mmCIF file of C-alpha atoms in Angstrom:
data_model
loop_
_atom_site.group_PDB
_atom_site.id
_atom_site.type_symbol
_atom_site.label_atom_id
_atom_site.label_comp_id
_atom_site.label_asym_id
_atom_site.label_seq_id
_atom_site.Cartn_x
_atom_site.Cartn_y
_atom_site.Cartn_z
ATOM 1 C CA GLN D 21 -13.550 12.340 21.703
ATOM 2 C CA VAL D 22 -13.108 14.413 18.576
ATOM 3 C CA GLN D 23 -15.303 17.289 17.479
ATOM 4 C CA LEU D 24 -15.531 18.314 13.833
ATOM 5 C CA VAL D 25 -16.730 21.639 12.430
ATOM 6 C CA GLU D 26 -17.325 21.980 8.707
ATOM 7 C CA SER D 27 -17.695 25.050 6.535
ATOM 8 C CA GLY D 28 -17.681 26.061 2.904
ATOM 9 C CA GLY D 29 -20.819 24.582 1.427
ATOM 10 C CA GLY D 30 -23.241 26.552 -0.679
ATOM 11 C CA LEU D 31 -24.884 26.995 -4.045
ATOM 12 C CA VAL D 32 -22.829 26.954 -7.229
ATOM 13 C CA GLN D 33 -23.525 26.571 -10.925
ATOM 14 C CA THR D 34 -22.492 23.541 -12.938
ATOM 15 C CA GLY D 35 -18.781 23.734 -13.698
ATOM 16 C CA GLY D 36 -18.075 25.896 -10.685
ATOM 17 C CA SER D 37 -15.870 25.306 -7.663
ATOM 18 C CA LEU D 38 -16.204 25.163 -3.899
ATOM 19 C CA ARG D 39 -13.796 24.433 -1.078
ATOM 20 C CA LEU D 40 -14.944 22.675 2.063
ATOM 21 C CA SER D 41 -13.051 22.891 5.343
ATOM 22 C CA CYS D 42 -13.222 20.700 8.423
ATOM 23 C CA THR D 43 -11.450 21.518 11.662
ATOM 24 C CA ALA D 44 -10.978 18.907 14.345
ATOM 25 C CA SER D 45 -10.603 19.515 18.059
ATOM 26 C CA GLY D 46 -10.292 17.293 21.092
ATOM 27 C CA SER D 47 -8.248 14.106 20.952
ATOM 28 C CA ILE D 48 -6.796 14.860 17.530
ATOM 29 C CA SER D 49 -3.457 13.180 18.233
ATOM 30 C CA VAL D 50 -5.039 9.741 17.858
ATOM 31 C CA ILE D 51 -6.712 10.451 14.500
ATOM 32 C CA ASN D 52 -5.111 8.554 11.647
ATOM 33 C CA THR D 53 -7.596 9.210 8.839
ATOM 34 C CA MET D 54 -9.849 12.129 7.957
ATOM 35 C CA GLY D 55 -12.234 12.142 5.082
ATOM 36 C CA TRP D 56 -15.290 13.506 3.374
ATOM 37 C CA TYR D 57 -18.469 11.580 2.730
ATOM 38 C CA ARG D 58 -21.659 12.722 1.056
ATOM 39 C CA GLN D 59 -25.302 11.776 1.163
ATOM 40 C CA ALA D 60 -27.834 12.768 -1.467
ATOM 41 C CA PRO D 61 -31.585 12.551 -0.812
ATOM 42 C CA GLY D 62 -32.756 8.955 -0.896
ATOM 43 C CA LYS D 63 -29.228 7.577 -1.199
ATOM 44 C CA GLN D 64 -26.738 6.036 1.176
ATOM 45 C CA ARG D 65 -23.810 7.956 2.543
ATOM 46 C CA GLU D 66 -20.726 7.350 0.400
ATOM 47 C CA LEU D 67 -17.033 8.054 0.647
ATOM 48 C CA VAL D 68 -15.783 10.976 -1.441
ATOM 49 C CA ALA D 69 -12.135 11.204 -0.398
ATOM 50 C CA SER D 70 -9.870 10.498 2.550
ATOM 51 C CA ILE D 71 -6.360 11.317 3.705
ATOM 52 C CA THR D 72 -4.158 9.660 6.303
ATOM 53 C CA THR D 73 -1.704 11.268 8.695
ATOM 54 C CA ARG D 74 1.025 10.061 6.348
ATOM 55 C CA GLY D 75 -0.574 11.926 3.490
ATOM 56 C CA SER D 76 -1.933 8.976 1.572
ATOM 57 C CA THR D 77 -5.114 9.852 -0.267
ATOM 58 C CA ASN D 78 -8.038 7.851 -1.556
ATOM 59 C CA TYR D 79 -10.733 9.076 -3.944
ATOM 60 C CA ALA D 80 -14.025 7.733 -5.158
ATOM 61 C CA ASP D 81 -13.963 7.118 -8.901
ATOM 62 C CA PHE D 82 -16.690 9.669 -9.481
ATOM 63 C CA VAL D 83 -14.511 12.564 -8.206
ATOM 64 C CA LYS D 84 -11.084 11.582 -9.501
ATOM 65 C CA GLY D 85 -9.550 14.429 -11.437
ATOM 66 C CA ARG D 86 -12.091 16.944 -10.108
ATOM 67 C CA PHE D 87 -11.740 16.952 -6.303
ATOM 68 C CA THR D 88 -8.608 17.252 -4.193
ATOM 69 C CA ILE D 89 -8.317 16.485 -0.496
ATOM 70 C CA SER D 90 -5.562 18.104 1.546
ATOM 71 C CA ARG D 91 -4.790 19.007 5.122
ATOM 72 C CA SER D 92 -3.165 21.782 7.115
ATOM 73 C CA SER D 93 0.403 21.453 8.398
ATOM 74 C CA SER D 94 -1.002 21.105 11.910
ATOM 75 C CA LYS D 95 -3.073 18.174 10.598
ATOM 76 C CA ASN D 96 -6.195 19.312 12.412
ATOM 77 C CA THR D 97 -7.899 20.804 9.345
ATOM 78 C CA VAL D 98 -8.783 18.955 6.171
ATOM 79 C CA TYR D 99 -9.928 20.590 2.956
ATOM 80 C CA LEU D 100 -11.860 19.369 -0.051
ATOM 81 C CA GLN D 101 -11.329 21.421 -3.179
ATOM 82 C CA MET D 102 -14.153 20.651 -5.576
ATOM 83 C CA ASN D 103 -13.787 21.726 -9.203
ATOM 84 C CA SER D 104 -15.882 21.079 -12.308
ATOM 85 C CA LEU D 105 -18.913 20.484 -10.128
ATOM 86 C CA LYS D 106 -21.829 18.579 -11.593
ATOM 87 C CA HIS D 107 -25.495 18.575 -10.662
ATOM 88 C CA GLU D 108 -25.084 15.032 -9.353
ATOM 89 C CA ASP D 109 -22.543 16.291 -6.795
ATOM 90 C CA THR D 110 -25.450 17.893 -4.944
ATOM 91 C CA ALA D 111 -25.542 16.396 -1.455
ATOM 92 C CA VAL D 112 -24.853 17.007 2.200
ATOM 93 C CA TYR D 113 -21.124 16.598 2.733
ATOM 94 C CA TYR D 114 -19.905 15.204 6.035
ATOM 95 C CA CYS D 115 -16.445 15.291 7.547
ATOM 96 C CA ASN D 116 -15.223 12.151 9.290
ATOM 97 C CA ALA D 117 -12.305 11.377 11.573
ATOM 98 C CA LYS D 118 -11.159 7.908 12.512
ATOM 99 C CA SER D 119 -8.560 6.494 14.867
ATOM 100 C CA PRO D 120 -7.002 3.057 15.083
ATOM 101 C CA PRO D 121 -9.366 0.545 16.754
ATOM 102 C CA LEU D 122 -7.522 0.902 20.061
ATOM 103 C CA TYR D 123 -8.931 4.436 20.545
ATOM 104 C CA ASN D 124 -12.389 3.708 19.121
ATOM 105 C CA ILE D 125 -12.932 7.110 17.504
ATOM 106 C CA ASN D 126 -15.240 7.489 14.509
ATOM 107 C CA SER D 127 -16.541 11.060 14.616
ATOM 108 C CA TRP D 128 -18.776 12.954 12.203
ATOM 109 C CA GLY D 129 -19.366 16.611 11.553
ATOM 110 C CA GLN D 130 -22.818 18.131 11.309
ATOM 111 C CA GLY D 131 -22.747 18.225 7.522
ATOM 112 C CA THR D 132 -22.694 21.058 5.018
ATOM 113 C CA GLN D 133 -25.016 21.362 2.036
ATOM 114 C CA VAL D 134 -23.563 21.574 -1.463
ATOM 115 C CA THR D 135 -26.032 22.386 -4.201
ATOM 116 C CA VAL D 136 -24.997 22.463 -7.852
ATOM 117 C CA SER D 137 -27.557 24.055 -10.129
ATOM 118 C CA SER D 138 -27.886 22.654 -13.623
#
């Protein structure tokens, strides 16, 4: 199993920045993708950005050019740098870690609240 601990959420004004962190522990050697999802009230959880162990990144269209996902050299911590925040970015942000199907890992963090005041 993999455990994920997130930090870095908070309240920020429109146009401001925040950086989220997510540290994985446990069976981290089998993780091949880590990512950030978000869920706003009354909406479905949606992918924000992801990064593979090879460094390939994927972004949702609504954050391209504003958010950057990266990871530590040890590959057990993933970051989400969020710039030019908008009110509609307000949501609970969740860290996710996945493995290849063989290892059947799809773990979630507890979530961290990001609130952007307009």
